[in-house]
């Protein structure tokens, strides 16, 4: 009788408790008591509160009002805006009559091509972006938009961008836009987990947009101006992106990307490359002045913003090896210095550009931009040292002109001496 009462109490306790371990324990106790175990099968598991919370946090399909912001994130709007700025600078460098339709088509087509390339890049890198803290909240890794939707957006923007450039500019510019998409998504992106030279390949891609602005305005693809535009963008990108890669080197390693800082534990090699390309940037305005594309004041004024870049890169180099906090601080300073570099570079370039073959005409539409430049130059002369101190010898332009004159005299004398020595040399 006691054993029967004990078995009944244990069965009731199991049914009231409802916990799986308790039921199993009761079943074992009943089986050892020699009595049958008429316990019913466990009911199917019900969703817990935690599971409900997880399902509530699952990303929902974006509504129509949320799509524009997602599209801007996929396009990397800030980066694409920088691309458009360089395209506009290349367009204005041609000094053609300013056609609003042509300029608008060039800028919008370039933006759409950049948006397509950036979106394709994110579609390919979904698993890697999900492992990086800096990119995990992007639309695709966070699940705010599906890969198929993003791919459709990339296809639409790419086709619209190339089509706009082809219909409203010229085939050369459209081909450059298509090449930008193909190189960025098809070459640069696959190389990122393979070799750290992907940064240099990406710099080649980033040097194309200013050429698109130049060719859209009628400029020749193989010309000194085109070389200047693409060369400036290529050189600028190396310290800019290497500084960024050093700041987020742990994140890039988590994503499996082969960046130079990942194979450079002390940071010495990364900093040295940043300084090297900053020196190339400093020399570029002087080469441009020597080629006759700009006046000497472009080289003089470039010493200001190039000096900031050089100082930031030098501080990065001089940071003690393995001093992570200081190196990250100096890399961040170099990165922010590079952000302000391009607007100053292209602004001074356009301000001091020499009149070219397009501006030689007396067309009023062509003369208007040149007159605006002349007014800006005249305003700048009022702040020149020789205007304030009445000492022409202190004027940078006067000093540069004297240096140029001496250089021309030396070159002419050397050429004359070489020609004379050849004339007096007896025949063999």
Short mmCIF file of C-alpha atoms in Angstrom, two decimals:
data_model
loop_
_atom_site.label_atom_id
_atom_site.label_comp_id
_atom_site.label_asym_id
_atom_site.label_seq_id
_atom_site.Cartn_x
_atom_site.Cartn_y
_atom_site.Cartn_z
CA UNK A 1 0.00 0.00 0.00
CA UNK A 2 2.83 2.43 0.85
CA UNK A 3 4.60 1.68 -2.36
CA UNK A 4 1.40 2.31 -4.33
CA UNK A 5 0.87 5.65 -2.59
CA UNK A 6 4.49 6.65 -3.33
CA UNK A 7 4.17 5.77 -7.03
CA UNK A 8 0.93 7.72 -7.35
CA UNK A 9 2.47 10.80 -5.72
CA UNK A 10 5.51 10.66 -7.98
CA UNK A 11 3.35 10.37 -11.09
CA UNK A 12 1.29 13.38 -10.02
CA UNK A 13 4.44 15.38 -9.32
CA UNK A 14 5.83 14.60 -12.76
CA UNK A 15 2.63 15.72 -14.49
CA UNK A 16 2.44 18.95 -12.51
CA UNK A 17 6.15 19.83 -12.86
CA UNK A 18 6.35 19.47 -16.60
CA UNK A 19 10.16 19.49 -16.70
CA UNK A 20 11.87 16.91 -18.90
CA UNK A 21 14.64 15.91 -16.43
CA UNK A 22 12.10 15.47 -13.63
CA UNK A 23 9.93 13.20 -15.78
CA UNK A 24 12.85 11.02 -16.71
CA UNK A 25 13.83 10.74 -13.06
CA UNK A 26 10.27 9.78 -12.11
CA UNK A 27 10.14 7.16 -14.84
CA UNK A 28 13.37 5.59 -13.63
CA UNK A 29 12.13 5.55 -9.99
CA UNK A 30 8.87 3.92 -11.04
CA UNK A 31 10.59 1.31 -13.15
CA UNK A 32 12.87 0.38 -10.27
CA UNK A 33 9.85 0.04 -7.97
CA UNK A 34 8.51 -2.70 -10.18
CA UNK A 35 5.33 -0.82 -11.04
CA UNK A 36 4.24 0.06 -14.57
CA UNK A 37 5.07 3.51 -15.89
CA UNK A 38 2.02 4.83 -17.68
CA UNK A 39 3.54 8.26 -18.39
CA UNK A 40 2.23 9.84 -21.59
CA UNK A 41 4.70 10.89 -24.29
CA UNK A 42 6.21 14.34 -24.00
CA UNK A 43 4.24 17.00 -25.85
CA UNK A 44 5.95 18.76 -28.74
CA UNK A 45 8.18 21.60 -27.62
CA UNK A 46 6.55 25.01 -27.62
CA UNK A 47 8.36 28.19 -28.68
CA UNK A 48 10.04 29.82 -25.76
CA UNK A 49 10.08 33.53 -24.95
CA UNK A 50 13.69 33.78 -26.13
CA UNK A 51 12.82 32.21 -29.47
CA UNK A 52 9.96 34.64 -29.87
CA UNK A 53 12.29 37.53 -29.17
CA UNK A 54 14.77 36.27 -31.77
CA UNK A 55 12.04 35.99 -34.37
CA UNK A 56 10.88 39.49 -33.53
CA UNK A 57 14.41 40.80 -34.14
CA UNK A 58 14.71 39.09 -37.55
CA UNK A 59 15.08 41.68 -40.34
CA UNK A 60 11.91 42.36 -42.23
CA UNK A 61 11.64 43.19 -45.90
CA UNK A 62 12.31 46.90 -46.44
CA UNK A 63 9.36 49.08 -47.21
CA UNK A 64 9.21 51.56 -50.02
CA UNK A 65 10.20 54.39 -47.69
CA UNK A 66 13.27 52.49 -46.49
CA UNK A 67 14.59 51.52 -49.91
CA UNK A 68 16.21 54.87 -50.85
CA UNK A 69 18.46 54.85 -47.78
CA UNK A 70 19.41 51.22 -48.44
CA UNK A 71 20.21 52.02 -52.07
CA UNK A 72 22.44 54.88 -50.92
CA UNK A 73 24.28 52.52 -48.57
CA UNK A 74 24.76 50.00 -51.35
CA UNK A 75 26.05 52.79 -53.58
CA UNK A 76 28.47 54.04 -50.88
CA UNK A 77 27.10 57.51 -51.54
CA UNK A 78 30.00 59.41 -49.94
CA UNK A 79 32.62 57.51 -51.93
CA UNK A 80 30.58 57.85 -55.11
CA UNK A 81 30.22 61.57 -54.42
CA UNK A 82 34.00 61.88 -54.25
CA UNK A 83 34.21 60.05 -57.56
CA UNK A 84 31.74 62.49 -59.09
CA UNK A 85 33.80 65.43 -57.79
CA UNK A 86 36.91 64.19 -59.58
CA UNK A 87 34.84 63.61 -62.72
CA UNK A 88 33.61 67.19 -62.63
CA UNK A 89 37.17 68.47 -62.22
CA UNK A 90 38.24 66.53 -65.29
CA UNK A 91 35.31 67.93 -67.22
CA UNK A 92 36.08 71.54 -66.29
CA UNK A 93 39.75 71.07 -67.12
CA UNK A 94 38.82 70.81 -70.80
CA UNK A 95 37.72 74.49 -70.80
CA UNK A 96 34.91 73.83 -73.25
CA UNK A 97 31.68 75.85 -73.38
CA UNK A 98 29.83 74.80 -70.24
CA UNK A 99 26.89 72.66 -71.38
CA UNK A 100 24.64 71.89 -68.36
CA UNK A 101 23.10 68.89 -70.09
CA UNK A 102 26.46 67.39 -70.97
CA UNK A 103 27.86 68.04 -67.50
CA UNK A 104 24.76 66.62 -65.82
CA UNK A 105 24.81 63.51 -68.00
CA UNK A 106 28.50 62.96 -67.29
CA UNK A 107 28.14 63.30 -63.53
CA UNK A 108 24.94 61.27 -63.24
CA UNK A 109 26.24 58.51 -65.52
CA UNK A 110 29.47 58.31 -63.54
CA UNK A 111 27.56 58.16 -60.24
CA UNK A 112 25.37 55.32 -61.52
CA UNK A 113 28.42 53.37 -62.70
CA UNK A 114 30.09 53.86 -59.31
CA UNK A 115 26.90 52.78 -57.53
CA UNK A 116 26.75 49.62 -59.62
CA UNK A 117 30.40 48.75 -58.96
CA UNK A 118 30.07 49.33 -55.20
CA UNK A 119 26.90 47.23 -54.99
CA UNK A 120 28.45 44.32 -56.90
CA UNK A 121 31.42 44.53 -54.55
CA UNK A 122 29.13 44.13 -51.54
CA UNK A 123 27.18 41.27 -53.13
CA UNK A 124 30.41 39.33 -53.65
CA UNK A 125 31.73 40.09 -50.15
CA UNK A 126 28.64 39.26 -48.04
CA UNK A 127 30.32 36.48 -45.97
CA UNK A 128 33.47 38.53 -45.36
CA UNK A 129 31.59 41.72 -44.54
CA UNK A 130 29.55 39.79 -41.98
CA UNK A 131 32.75 38.96 -40.08
CA UNK A 132 33.96 42.57 -39.90
CA UNK A 133 32.67 44.96 -37.27
CA UNK A 134 33.01 47.91 -39.66
CA UNK A 135 30.84 46.34 -42.36
CA UNK A 136 28.55 43.92 -40.51
CA UNK A 137 25.71 46.47 -40.42
CA UNK A 138 25.67 47.03 -44.14
CA UNK A 139 22.37 46.17 -45.85
CA UNK A 140 23.41 42.76 -47.18
CA UNK A 141 25.20 41.25 -44.14
CA UNK A 142 22.48 42.57 -41.83
CA UNK A 143 19.76 41.06 -43.99
CA UNK A 144 17.95 44.33 -44.70
CA UNK A 145 17.93 43.51 -48.41
CA UNK A 146 18.30 40.24 -50.30
CA UNK A 147 21.27 39.49 -52.57
CA UNK A 148 18.90 39.10 -55.53
CA UNK A 149 17.41 42.54 -54.89
CA UNK A 150 20.88 44.09 -54.57
CA UNK A 151 22.02 42.36 -57.76
CA UNK A 152 19.01 43.72 -59.61
CA UNK A 153 19.83 47.20 -58.32
CA UNK A 154 23.46 46.86 -59.46
CA UNK A 155 22.39 45.67 -62.91
CA UNK A 156 19.89 48.50 -63.29
CA UNK A 157 22.26 51.26 -62.21
CA UNK A 158 25.12 49.88 -64.29
CA UNK A 159 23.00 49.66 -67.41
CA UNK A 160 21.51 53.09 -66.82
CA UNK A 161 24.93 54.64 -66.18
CA UNK A 162 26.62 53.21 -69.26
CA UNK A 163 23.53 53.92 -71.36
CA UNK A 164 23.41 57.55 -70.21
CA UNK A 165 27.08 58.06 -71.03
CA UNK A 166 26.71 56.38 -74.41
CA UNK A 167 23.60 58.33 -75.41
CA UNK A 168 24.54 61.78 -74.09
CA UNK A 169 28.36 61.92 -74.12
CA UNK A 170 30.43 59.66 -76.39
CA UNK A 171 31.45 55.99 -76.78
CA UNK A 172 34.87 56.52 -75.18
CA UNK A 173 33.37 57.78 -71.94
CA UNK A 174 30.78 54.98 -71.93
CA UNK A 175 33.53 52.41 -72.44
CA UNK A 176 35.47 53.88 -69.52
CA UNK A 177 32.35 53.65 -67.34
CA UNK A 178 31.81 50.00 -68.26
CA UNK A 179 35.50 49.30 -67.64
CA UNK A 180 35.23 50.85 -64.19
CA UNK A 181 32.43 48.45 -63.23
CA UNK A 182 34.20 45.44 -64.69
CA UNK A 183 37.60 46.17 -63.15
CA UNK A 184 36.19 47.00 -59.72
CA UNK A 185 33.84 44.04 -59.41
CA UNK A 186 35.65 41.54 -61.61
CA UNK A 187 39.33 42.16 -60.84
CA UNK A 188 39.83 44.30 -57.73
CA UNK A 189 37.22 42.60 -55.53
CA UNK A 190 38.40 39.00 -56.17
CA UNK A 191 42.02 40.06 -55.56
CA UNK A 192 41.33 41.47 -52.07
CA UNK A 193 41.60 38.09 -50.28
CA UNK A 194 44.49 36.96 -52.50
CA UNK A 195 47.22 39.64 -52.50
CA UNK A 196 47.92 42.97 -50.85
CA UNK A 197 48.61 44.42 -54.29
CA UNK A 198 44.85 44.74 -54.62
CA UNK A 199 45.33 48.29 -53.29
CA UNK A 200 47.34 49.23 -56.38
CA UNK A 201 44.81 47.56 -58.68
CA UNK A 202 42.03 49.49 -56.95
CA UNK A 203 44.03 52.69 -57.41
CA UNK A 204 44.05 52.07 -61.17
CA UNK A 205 40.26 51.73 -61.11
CA UNK A 206 39.93 54.89 -59.02
CA UNK A 207 42.01 56.84 -61.53
CA UNK A 208 39.45 56.32 -64.32
CA UNK A 209 36.55 58.68 -63.29
CA UNK A 210 38.45 61.97 -63.89
CA UNK A 211 39.34 60.64 -67.33
CA UNK A 212 35.61 60.12 -67.94
CA UNK A 213 34.97 63.80 -67.21
CA UNK A 214 37.85 64.82 -69.49
CA UNK A 215 36.81 62.63 -72.44
CA UNK A 216 33.14 63.57 -72.05
CA UNK A 217 34.14 67.19 -72.64
CA UNK A 218 36.00 66.23 -75.82
CA UNK A 219 39.48 65.77 -74.38
CA UNK A 220 41.82 63.21 -75.88
CA UNK A 221 42.38 60.05 -73.88
CA UNK A 222 46.12 60.09 -74.63
CA UNK A 223 47.15 63.60 -73.62
CA UNK A 224 49.19 65.32 -70.88
CA UNK A 225 46.01 66.47 -69.14
CA UNK A 226 44.66 62.93 -69.02
CA UNK A 227 47.95 61.68 -67.60
CA UNK A 228 47.86 64.41 -64.94
CA UNK A 229 44.29 63.58 -63.88
CA UNK A 230 44.78 59.82 -63.65
CA UNK A 231 48.25 60.12 -62.12
CA UNK A 232 47.07 62.41 -59.34
CA UNK A 233 44.22 60.07 -58.39
CA UNK A 234 46.43 56.98 -58.53
CA UNK A 235 49.12 58.47 -56.28
CA UNK A 236 46.60 59.89 -53.80
CA UNK A 237 44.80 56.60 -53.25
CA UNK A 238 47.83 54.69 -51.94
CA UNK A 239 48.44 56.67 -48.69
CA UNK A 240 44.70 57.23 -48.28
CA UNK A 241 43.70 53.56 -48.32
CA UNK A 242 46.82 52.22 -46.61
CA UNK A 243 46.17 54.57 -43.68
CA UNK A 244 42.60 53.26 -43.55
CA UNK A 245 43.82 49.66 -43.77
CA UNK A 246 46.19 50.21 -40.85
CA UNK A 247 43.42 51.71 -38.73
CA UNK A 248 41.20 48.66 -39.36
CA UNK A 249 43.88 46.00 -39.83
CA UNK A 250 42.29 43.65 -37.25
CA UNK A 251 38.94 44.00 -38.99
CA UNK A 252 40.44 43.26 -42.39
CA UNK A 253 42.19 40.22 -40.94
CA UNK A 254 38.87 38.98 -39.53
CA UNK A 255 37.35 39.33 -42.98
CA UNK A 256 40.22 37.43 -44.58
CA UNK A 257 41.52 40.31 -46.70
CA UNK A 258 45.18 40.42 -47.72
CA UNK A 259 46.10 44.03 -46.99
CA UNK A 260 49.65 45.31 -46.57
CA UNK A 261 49.24 46.05 -42.81
CA UNK A 262 48.24 42.41 -42.22
CA UNK A 263 51.74 41.29 -43.23
CA UNK A 264 53.43 44.24 -41.54
CA UNK A 265 53.18 43.75 -37.76
CA UNK A 266 55.48 46.68 -36.90
CA UNK A 267 53.83 49.13 -39.31
CA UNK A 268 57.18 50.29 -40.68
CA UNK A 269 56.56 49.09 -44.23
CA UNK A 270 53.04 50.53 -44.40
CA UNK A 271 54.19 53.92 -43.13
CA UNK A 272 57.16 53.96 -45.53
CA UNK A 273 54.91 53.35 -48.54
CA UNK A 274 52.57 56.12 -47.40
CA UNK A 275 55.50 58.54 -47.15
CA UNK A 276 56.87 57.44 -50.54
CA UNK A 277 53.64 58.18 -52.39
CA UNK A 278 53.17 61.43 -50.47
CA UNK A 279 56.55 62.51 -51.86
CA UNK A 280 55.38 61.64 -55.36
CA UNK A 281 52.29 63.78 -54.81
CA UNK A 282 54.48 66.68 -53.69
CA UNK A 283 56.58 66.48 -56.85
CA UNK A 284 53.59 66.23 -59.19
CA UNK A 285 52.58 69.95 -59.21
CA UNK A 286 56.15 70.95 -60.10
CA UNK A 287 56.14 68.50 -63.00
CA UNK A 288 52.79 69.93 -64.12
CA UNK A 289 54.17 73.47 -63.99
CA UNK A 290 57.29 72.43 -65.91
CA UNK A 291 55.12 70.89 -68.63
CA UNK A 292 53.30 74.20 -69.11
CA UNK A 293 49.84 72.97 -68.09
CA UNK A 294 49.64 75.42 -65.16
CA UNK A 295 51.32 78.53 -63.87
CA UNK A 296 54.06 78.41 -61.28
CA UNK A 297 51.69 79.42 -58.49
CA UNK A 298 50.06 75.99 -58.64
CA UNK A 299 53.38 74.46 -57.57
CA UNK A 300 53.92 77.15 -54.93
CA UNK A 301 50.46 76.83 -53.40
CA UNK A 302 50.63 73.04 -53.48
CA UNK A 303 53.40 73.22 -50.89
CA UNK A 304 50.72 74.02 -48.30
CA UNK A 305 48.42 70.98 -48.73
CA UNK A 306 51.24 68.69 -49.79
CA UNK A 307 53.15 69.81 -46.71
CA UNK A 308 50.26 68.68 -44.52
CA UNK A 309 50.24 65.27 -46.22
CA UNK A 310 54.01 64.95 -45.93
CA UNK A 311 53.98 65.91 -42.25
CA UNK A 312 51.23 63.41 -41.46
CA UNK A 313 53.02 60.63 -43.36
CA UNK A 314 56.35 61.49 -41.68
CA UNK A 315 54.76 61.31 -38.22
CA UNK A 316 53.39 57.90 -39.15
CA UNK A 317 56.89 56.78 -40.15
CA UNK A 318 58.53 58.17 -37.02
CA UNK A 319 56.09 56.47 -34.65
CA UNK A 320 57.85 53.81 -32.54
CA UNK A 321 57.43 50.29 -33.98
CA UNK A 322 54.67 48.30 -32.30
CA UNK A 323 53.37 51.45 -30.57
CA UNK A 324 49.81 50.62 -31.58
CA UNK A 325 48.08 53.61 -30.04
CA UNK A 326 50.44 56.18 -31.56
CA UNK A 327 50.50 54.46 -34.94
CA UNK A 328 46.72 54.34 -35.09
CA UNK A 329 46.56 58.01 -34.14
CA UNK A 330 49.03 59.07 -36.83
CA UNK A 331 47.37 56.84 -39.44
CA UNK A 332 44.05 58.49 -38.63
CA UNK A 333 45.60 61.95 -39.06
CA UNK A 334 47.02 60.94 -42.43
CA UNK A 335 43.64 59.58 -43.50
CA UNK A 336 41.82 62.80 -42.63
CA UNK A 337 44.54 64.91 -44.25
CA UNK A 338 44.03 62.94 -47.45
CA UNK A 339 40.28 63.65 -47.39
CA UNK A 340 40.91 67.39 -47.71
CA UNK A 341 43.67 66.96 -50.27
CA UNK A 342 41.70 66.35 -53.47
CA UNK A 343 39.41 69.42 -53.30
CA UNK A 344 42.43 71.67 -52.72
CA UNK A 345 44.47 69.97 -55.45
CA UNK A 346 41.80 70.23 -58.13
CA UNK A 347 40.72 73.70 -57.03
CA UNK A 348 44.24 75.07 -57.41
CA UNK A 349 44.72 73.12 -60.64
CA UNK A 350 41.65 74.70 -62.23
CA UNK A 351 42.56 78.12 -60.87
CA UNK A 352 46.07 78.16 -62.32
CA UNK A 353 45.48 76.13 -65.47
CA UNK A 354 46.96 77.71 -68.59
CA UNK A 355 44.59 78.45 -71.46
CA UNK A 356 44.46 75.55 -73.88
CA UNK A 357 43.33 75.11 -77.46
CA UNK A 358 39.64 75.16 -76.51
CA UNK A 359 39.90 78.52 -74.74
CA UNK A 360 41.72 80.13 -77.66
CA UNK A 361 38.42 80.93 -79.38
CA UNK A 362 36.58 84.18 -78.77
CA UNK A 363 33.29 82.39 -78.09
CA UNK A 364 31.57 84.12 -75.18
CA UNK A 365 30.56 80.79 -73.61
CA UNK A 366 34.20 79.73 -73.55
CA UNK A 367 35.44 83.12 -72.38
CA UNK A 368 33.10 83.21 -69.37
CA UNK A 369 34.89 80.48 -67.34
CA UNK A 370 38.24 81.98 -68.26
CA UNK A 371 37.09 85.42 -67.10
CA UNK A 372 36.00 83.90 -63.78
CA UNK A 373 39.45 82.37 -63.37
CA UNK A 374 41.06 85.72 -64.16
CA UNK A 375 38.99 87.42 -61.46
CA UNK A 376 39.99 84.77 -58.93
CA UNK A 377 43.65 85.16 -59.85
CA UNK A 378 43.43 88.93 -59.51
CA UNK A 379 41.84 88.56 -56.07
CA UNK A 380 44.65 86.22 -55.08
CA UNK A 381 47.32 88.66 -56.19
CA UNK A 382 46.04 91.16 -53.63
CA UNK A 383 47.20 88.78 -50.89
CA UNK A 384 50.62 88.19 -52.44
CA UNK A 385 53.63 89.20 -50.35
CA UNK A 386 55.02 91.69 -52.82
CA UNK A 387 51.67 93.49 -52.98
CA UNK A 388 51.58 93.84 -49.20
CA UNK A 389 55.27 94.61 -48.56
CA UNK A 390 56.03 96.35 -51.84
CA UNK A 391 58.98 94.02 -52.29
CA UNK A 392 58.77 92.15 -55.61
CA UNK A 393 61.70 89.95 -54.65
CA UNK A 394 59.52 88.34 -51.98
CA UNK A 395 56.78 87.36 -54.42
CA UNK A 396 56.76 83.56 -55.01
CA UNK A 397 55.75 84.08 -58.63
CA UNK A 398 58.62 86.49 -59.25
CA UNK A 399 61.09 84.12 -57.64
CA UNK A 400 59.73 81.21 -59.65
CA UNK A 401 59.95 83.21 -62.87
CA UNK A 402 63.57 84.04 -62.10
CA UNK A 403 64.36 80.39 -61.44
CA UNK A 404 62.64 79.41 -64.69
CA UNK A 405 64.54 82.05 -66.64
CA UNK A 406 67.88 80.88 -65.21
CA UNK A 407 66.97 77.27 -65.99
CA UNK A 408 66.13 78.16 -69.59
CA UNK A 409 69.43 80.04 -69.98
CA UNK A 410 71.39 77.11 -68.58
CA UNK A 411 69.55 74.66 -70.84
CA UNK A 412 70.08 76.88 -73.88
CA UNK A 413 73.78 77.27 -73.09
CA UNK A 414 74.21 73.55 -72.62
CA UNK A 415 72.45 72.82 -75.91
CA UNK A 416 74.60 75.39 -77.74
CA UNK A 417 77.77 73.99 -76.23
CA UNK A 418 76.80 70.45 -77.19
CA UNK A 419 76.05 71.54 -80.77
CA UNK A 420 79.38 73.39 -81.00
CA UNK A 421 81.36 70.40 -79.76
CA UNK A 422 79.76 68.21 -82.39
CA UNK A 423 80.65 70.67 -85.14
CA UNK A 424 84.32 70.92 -84.07
CA UNK A 425 84.73 67.17 -83.62
CA UNK A 426 86.86 65.80 -86.49
CA UNK A 427 85.25 63.16 -88.65
CA UNK A 428 86.31 59.63 -87.93
#
